[in-house]
mmCIF file of C-alpha atoms in Angstrom:
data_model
loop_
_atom_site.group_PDB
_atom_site.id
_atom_site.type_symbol
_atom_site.label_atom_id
_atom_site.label_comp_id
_atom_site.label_asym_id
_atom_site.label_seq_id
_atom_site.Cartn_x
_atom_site.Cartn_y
_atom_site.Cartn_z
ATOM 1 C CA UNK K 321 -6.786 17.141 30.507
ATOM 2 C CA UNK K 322 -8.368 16.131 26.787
ATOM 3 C CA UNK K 323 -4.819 17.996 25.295
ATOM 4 C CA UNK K 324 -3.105 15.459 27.233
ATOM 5 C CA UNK K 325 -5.713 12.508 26.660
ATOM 6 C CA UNK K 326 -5.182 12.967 22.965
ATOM 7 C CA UNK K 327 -1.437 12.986 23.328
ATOM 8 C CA UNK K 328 -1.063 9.851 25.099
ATOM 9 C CA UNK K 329 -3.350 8.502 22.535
ATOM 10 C CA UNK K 330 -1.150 9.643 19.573
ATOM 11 C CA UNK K 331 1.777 8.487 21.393
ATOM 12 C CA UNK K 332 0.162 5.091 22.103
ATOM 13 C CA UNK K 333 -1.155 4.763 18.466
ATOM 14 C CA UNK K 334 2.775 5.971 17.190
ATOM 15 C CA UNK K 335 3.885 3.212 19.607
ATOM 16 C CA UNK K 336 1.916 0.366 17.848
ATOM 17 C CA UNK K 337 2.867 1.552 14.359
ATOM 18 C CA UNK K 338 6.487 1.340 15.372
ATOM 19 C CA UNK K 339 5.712 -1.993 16.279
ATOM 20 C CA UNK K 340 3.674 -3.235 13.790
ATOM 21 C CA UNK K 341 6.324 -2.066 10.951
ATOM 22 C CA UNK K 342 9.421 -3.906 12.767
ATOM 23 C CA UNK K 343 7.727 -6.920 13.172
ATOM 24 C CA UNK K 344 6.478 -6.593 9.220
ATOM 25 C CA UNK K 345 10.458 -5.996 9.121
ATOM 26 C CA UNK K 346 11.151 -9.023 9.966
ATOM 27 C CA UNK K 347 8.466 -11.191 8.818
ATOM 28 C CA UNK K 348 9.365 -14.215 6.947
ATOM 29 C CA UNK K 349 7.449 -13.232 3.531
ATOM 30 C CA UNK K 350 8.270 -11.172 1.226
ATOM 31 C CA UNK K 351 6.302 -9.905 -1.696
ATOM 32 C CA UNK K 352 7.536 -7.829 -4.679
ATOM 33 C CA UNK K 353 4.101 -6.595 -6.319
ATOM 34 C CA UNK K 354 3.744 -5.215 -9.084
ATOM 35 C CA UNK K 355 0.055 -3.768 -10.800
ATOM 36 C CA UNK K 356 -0.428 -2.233 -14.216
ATOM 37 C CA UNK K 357 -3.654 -1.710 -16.502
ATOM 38 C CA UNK K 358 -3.941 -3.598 -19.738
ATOM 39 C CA UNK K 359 -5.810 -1.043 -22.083
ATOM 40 C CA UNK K 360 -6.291 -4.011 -24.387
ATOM 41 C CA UNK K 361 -7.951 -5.991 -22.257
ATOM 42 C CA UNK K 362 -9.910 -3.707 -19.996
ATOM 43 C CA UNK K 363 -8.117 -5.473 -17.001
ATOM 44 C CA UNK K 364 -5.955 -5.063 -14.423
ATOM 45 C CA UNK K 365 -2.609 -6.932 -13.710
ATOM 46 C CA UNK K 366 -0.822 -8.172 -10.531
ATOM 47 C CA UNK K 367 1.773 -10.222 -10.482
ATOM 48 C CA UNK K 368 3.014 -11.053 -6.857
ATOM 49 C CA UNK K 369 6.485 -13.095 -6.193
ATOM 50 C CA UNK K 370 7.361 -14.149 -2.771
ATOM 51 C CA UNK K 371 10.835 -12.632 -2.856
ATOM 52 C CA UNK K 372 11.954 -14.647 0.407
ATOM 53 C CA UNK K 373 14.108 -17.146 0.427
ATOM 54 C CA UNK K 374 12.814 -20.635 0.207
ATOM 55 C CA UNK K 375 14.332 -23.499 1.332
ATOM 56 C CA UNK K 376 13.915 -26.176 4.535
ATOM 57 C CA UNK K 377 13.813 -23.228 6.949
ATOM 58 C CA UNK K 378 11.693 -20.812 5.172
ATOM 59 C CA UNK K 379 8.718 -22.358 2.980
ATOM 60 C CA UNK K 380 6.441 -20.246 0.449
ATOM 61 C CA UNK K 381 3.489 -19.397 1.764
ATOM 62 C CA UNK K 382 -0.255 -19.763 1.632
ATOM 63 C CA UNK K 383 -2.006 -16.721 2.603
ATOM 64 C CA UNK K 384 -5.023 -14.146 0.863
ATOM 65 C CA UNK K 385 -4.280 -11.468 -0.318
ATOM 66 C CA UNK K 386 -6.653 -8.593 -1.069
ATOM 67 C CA UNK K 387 -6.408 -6.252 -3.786
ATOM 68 C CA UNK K 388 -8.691 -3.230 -3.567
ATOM 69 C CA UNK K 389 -9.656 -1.225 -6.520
ATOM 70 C CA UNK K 390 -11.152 2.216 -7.149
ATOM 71 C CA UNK K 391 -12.266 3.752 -10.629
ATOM 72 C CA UNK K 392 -13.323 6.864 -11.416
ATOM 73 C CA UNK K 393 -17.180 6.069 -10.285
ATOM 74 C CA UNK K 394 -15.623 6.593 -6.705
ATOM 75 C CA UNK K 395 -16.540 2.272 -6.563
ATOM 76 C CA UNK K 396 -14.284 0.323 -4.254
ATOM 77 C CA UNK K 397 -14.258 -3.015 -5.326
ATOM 78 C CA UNK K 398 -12.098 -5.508 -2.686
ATOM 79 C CA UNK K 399 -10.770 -8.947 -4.758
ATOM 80 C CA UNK K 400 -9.282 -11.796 -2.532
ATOM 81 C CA UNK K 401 -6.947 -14.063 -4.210
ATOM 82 C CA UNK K 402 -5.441 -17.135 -2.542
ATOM 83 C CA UNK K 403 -1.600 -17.154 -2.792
ATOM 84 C CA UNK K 404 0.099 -20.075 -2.817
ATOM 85 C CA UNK K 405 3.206 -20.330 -4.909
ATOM 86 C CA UNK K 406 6.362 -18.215 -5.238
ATOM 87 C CA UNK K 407 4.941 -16.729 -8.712
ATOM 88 C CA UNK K 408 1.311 -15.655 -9.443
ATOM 89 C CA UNK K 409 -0.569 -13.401 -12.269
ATOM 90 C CA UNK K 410 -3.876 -12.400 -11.818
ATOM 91 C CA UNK K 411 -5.638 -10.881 -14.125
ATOM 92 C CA UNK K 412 -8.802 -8.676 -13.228
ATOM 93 C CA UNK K 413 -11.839 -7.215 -15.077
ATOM 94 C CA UNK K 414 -12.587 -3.666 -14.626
ATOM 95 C CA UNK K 415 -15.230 -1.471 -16.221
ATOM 96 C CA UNK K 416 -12.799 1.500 -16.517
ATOM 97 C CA UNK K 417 -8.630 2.013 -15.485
ATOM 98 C CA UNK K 418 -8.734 2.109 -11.645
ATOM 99 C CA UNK K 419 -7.488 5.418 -10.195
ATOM 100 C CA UNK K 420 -6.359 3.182 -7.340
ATOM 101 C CA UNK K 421 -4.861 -0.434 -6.826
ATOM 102 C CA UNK K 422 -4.066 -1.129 -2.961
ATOM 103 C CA UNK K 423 -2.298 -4.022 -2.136
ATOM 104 C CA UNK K 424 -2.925 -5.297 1.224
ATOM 105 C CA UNK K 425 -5.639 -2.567 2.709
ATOM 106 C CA UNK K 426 -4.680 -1.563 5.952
ATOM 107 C CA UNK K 427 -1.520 -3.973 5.927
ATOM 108 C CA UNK K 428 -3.085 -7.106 7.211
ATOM 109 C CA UNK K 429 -0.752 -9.485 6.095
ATOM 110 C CA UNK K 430 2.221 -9.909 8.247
ATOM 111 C CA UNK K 431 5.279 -9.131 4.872
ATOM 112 C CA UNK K 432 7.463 -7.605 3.727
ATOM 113 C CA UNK K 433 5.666 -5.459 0.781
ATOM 114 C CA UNK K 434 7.588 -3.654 -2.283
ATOM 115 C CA UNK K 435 4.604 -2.336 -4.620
ATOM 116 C CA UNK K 436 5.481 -1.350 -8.281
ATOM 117 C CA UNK K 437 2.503 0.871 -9.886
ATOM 118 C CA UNK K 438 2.344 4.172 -11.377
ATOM 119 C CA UNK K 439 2.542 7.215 -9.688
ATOM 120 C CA UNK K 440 -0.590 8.758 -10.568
ATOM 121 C CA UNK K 441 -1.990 5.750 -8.792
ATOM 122 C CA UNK K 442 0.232 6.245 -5.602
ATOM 123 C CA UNK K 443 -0.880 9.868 -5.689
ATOM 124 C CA UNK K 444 -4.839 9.354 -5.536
ATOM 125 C CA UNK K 445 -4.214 6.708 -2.632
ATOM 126 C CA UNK K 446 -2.346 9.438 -0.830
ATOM 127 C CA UNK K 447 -5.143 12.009 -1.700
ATOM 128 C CA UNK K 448 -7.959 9.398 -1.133
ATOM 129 C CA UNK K 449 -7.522 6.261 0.306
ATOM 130 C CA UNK K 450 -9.935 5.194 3.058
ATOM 131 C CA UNK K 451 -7.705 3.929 5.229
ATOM 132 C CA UNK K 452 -5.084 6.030 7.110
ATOM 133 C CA UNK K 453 -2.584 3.197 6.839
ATOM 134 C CA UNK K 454 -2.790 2.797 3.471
ATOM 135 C CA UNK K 455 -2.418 6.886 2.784
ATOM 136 C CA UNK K 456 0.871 6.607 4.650
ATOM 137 C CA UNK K 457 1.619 3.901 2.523
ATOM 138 C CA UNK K 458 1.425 5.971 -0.437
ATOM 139 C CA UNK K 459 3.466 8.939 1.455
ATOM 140 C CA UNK K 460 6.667 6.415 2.077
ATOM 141 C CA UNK K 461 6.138 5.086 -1.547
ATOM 142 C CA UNK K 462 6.151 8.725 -3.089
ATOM 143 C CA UNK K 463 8.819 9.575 -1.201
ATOM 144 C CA UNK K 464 10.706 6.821 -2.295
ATOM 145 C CA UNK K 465 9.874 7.553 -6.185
ATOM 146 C CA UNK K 466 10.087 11.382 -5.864
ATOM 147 C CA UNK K 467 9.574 13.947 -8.958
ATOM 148 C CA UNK K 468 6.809 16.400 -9.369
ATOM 149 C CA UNK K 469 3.901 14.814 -9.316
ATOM 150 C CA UNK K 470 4.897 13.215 -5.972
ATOM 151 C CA UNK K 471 6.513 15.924 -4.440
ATOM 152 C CA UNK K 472 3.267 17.979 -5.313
ATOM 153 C CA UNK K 473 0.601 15.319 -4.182
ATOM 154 C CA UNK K 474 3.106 14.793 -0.450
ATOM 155 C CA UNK K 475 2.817 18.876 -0.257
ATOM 156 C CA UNK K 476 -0.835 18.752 -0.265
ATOM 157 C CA UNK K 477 -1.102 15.515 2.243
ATOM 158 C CA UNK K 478 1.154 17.747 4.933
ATOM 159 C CA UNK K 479 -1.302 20.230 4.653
ATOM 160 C CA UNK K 480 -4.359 19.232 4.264
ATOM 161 C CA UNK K 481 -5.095 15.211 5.079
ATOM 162 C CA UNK K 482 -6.875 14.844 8.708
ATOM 163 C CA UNK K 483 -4.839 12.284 9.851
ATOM 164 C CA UNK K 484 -1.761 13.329 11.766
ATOM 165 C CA UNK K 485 0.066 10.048 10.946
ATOM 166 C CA UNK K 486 -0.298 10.838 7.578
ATOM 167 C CA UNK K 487 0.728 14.490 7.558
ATOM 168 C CA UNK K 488 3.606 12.879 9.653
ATOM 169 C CA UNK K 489 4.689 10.517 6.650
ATOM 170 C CA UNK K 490 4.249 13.360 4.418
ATOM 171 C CA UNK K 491 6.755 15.421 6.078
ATOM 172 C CA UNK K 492 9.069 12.414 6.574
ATOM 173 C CA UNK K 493 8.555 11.733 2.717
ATOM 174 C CA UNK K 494 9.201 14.964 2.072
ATOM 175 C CA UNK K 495 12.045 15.387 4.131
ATOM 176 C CA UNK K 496 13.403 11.854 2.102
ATOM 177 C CA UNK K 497 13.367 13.334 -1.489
ATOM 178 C CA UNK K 498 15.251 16.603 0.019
ATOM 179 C CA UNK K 499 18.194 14.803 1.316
#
C-alpha cells in the first residue's frame, strides 16, 4: 500500500511539473540571462533582457526577480531586484567568486528563462543546489551545453542525487548529449 502511495505521489508531483513547464512555455515573458564574475571588481554581473516581444499586445514587465548566490563559505545569499525595463545590469558585491548564481530559485516567476553562466557554475547547482527544481534546472542546462565536465557532473546526479526528479533529468540530459 505505501509502494503504491508513493507512486501516485510521484506521478501526481510529475503531473504538476508537466504543467508548470507548459504553462512557463507559454508565458508571455521572456528573459535571456546572462551572469559572469568580474575579478576586477570583486562582483558579480547579471544582465537580464526581456526577450519577448513588446508592442500594444504584449508590454515589458514589472516583476522581482531573485538571484541567489553561493561562495565557497557554503553562504547562500538571496538578492531581489525589481525588473522593470526590457534591459537591466546589476552589478553585485561578493566577498569571494560564487560557486553558484541561480536565477529564479525554485522557478517562481511565471517566464520563459534562457540562463548564460559557466559551466562549473551549472555543475555545483546540479551537485548542490537546495532546491530540487533548481538541480533539474542545472541537469536540462548541462545537457544542453554538453562536454566533459557536464557529462561527468549529469553521471554523478543519475547516481547519486536523492531526488528522483532529478536523477530523472539527469538521465534525460544524458540521453540529450548522446543523440
Amino acid at each position: 500500500a505505501q509502494a503504491a502511495d508513493l507512486f501516485g505521489h510521484r506521478r501526481a508531483l510529475g503531473e504538476v511539473a508537466h504543467h508548470l513547464a507548459a504553462a512557463a512555455a507559454q508565458a508571455a515573458v521572456e528573459l535571456a540571462v546572462r551572469a559572469a564574475w568580474d575579478a576586477d571588481a570583486n562582483r558579480l554581473v547579471v544582465t537580464v533582457r526581456q526577450t519577448q516581444t513588446v508592442d500594444a499586445r504584449t508590454p515589458k514587465f514589472r516583476f522581482p526577480l531573485t538571484i541567489r548566490t553561493r561562495t565557497a563559505d557554503g553562504i547562500d545569499r538571496d538578492l531581489t531586484v525589481e525588473v522593470d525595463d526590457v534591459l537591466h545590469n546589476f552589478h553585485v558585491a561578493l566577498p569571494t567568486e560564487p560557486t553558484q548564481v541561480i536565477v529564479d530559485p525554485g522557478r517562481v516567476v511565471l517566464a520563459e528563462l534562457k540562463v548564460d553562466k559557466p559551466v562549473a557554475w551549472w555543475c555545483e547547482e546540479l551537485a548542490n543546489a537546495t532546491l530540487g527544481l533548481d538541480r533539474i534546472a542545472a541537469a536540462r542546462a548541462l545537457g544542453g551545453l554538453g562536454g566533459p565536465r557536464a557529462d561527468e557532473a549529469l553521471r554523478r546526479a543519475l547516481t547519486a542525487d536523492p531526488f528522483w526528479a532529478v536523477r530523472g533529468a539527469a538521465a534525460a540530459a544524458l540521453g540529450q548529449l548522446r543523440s
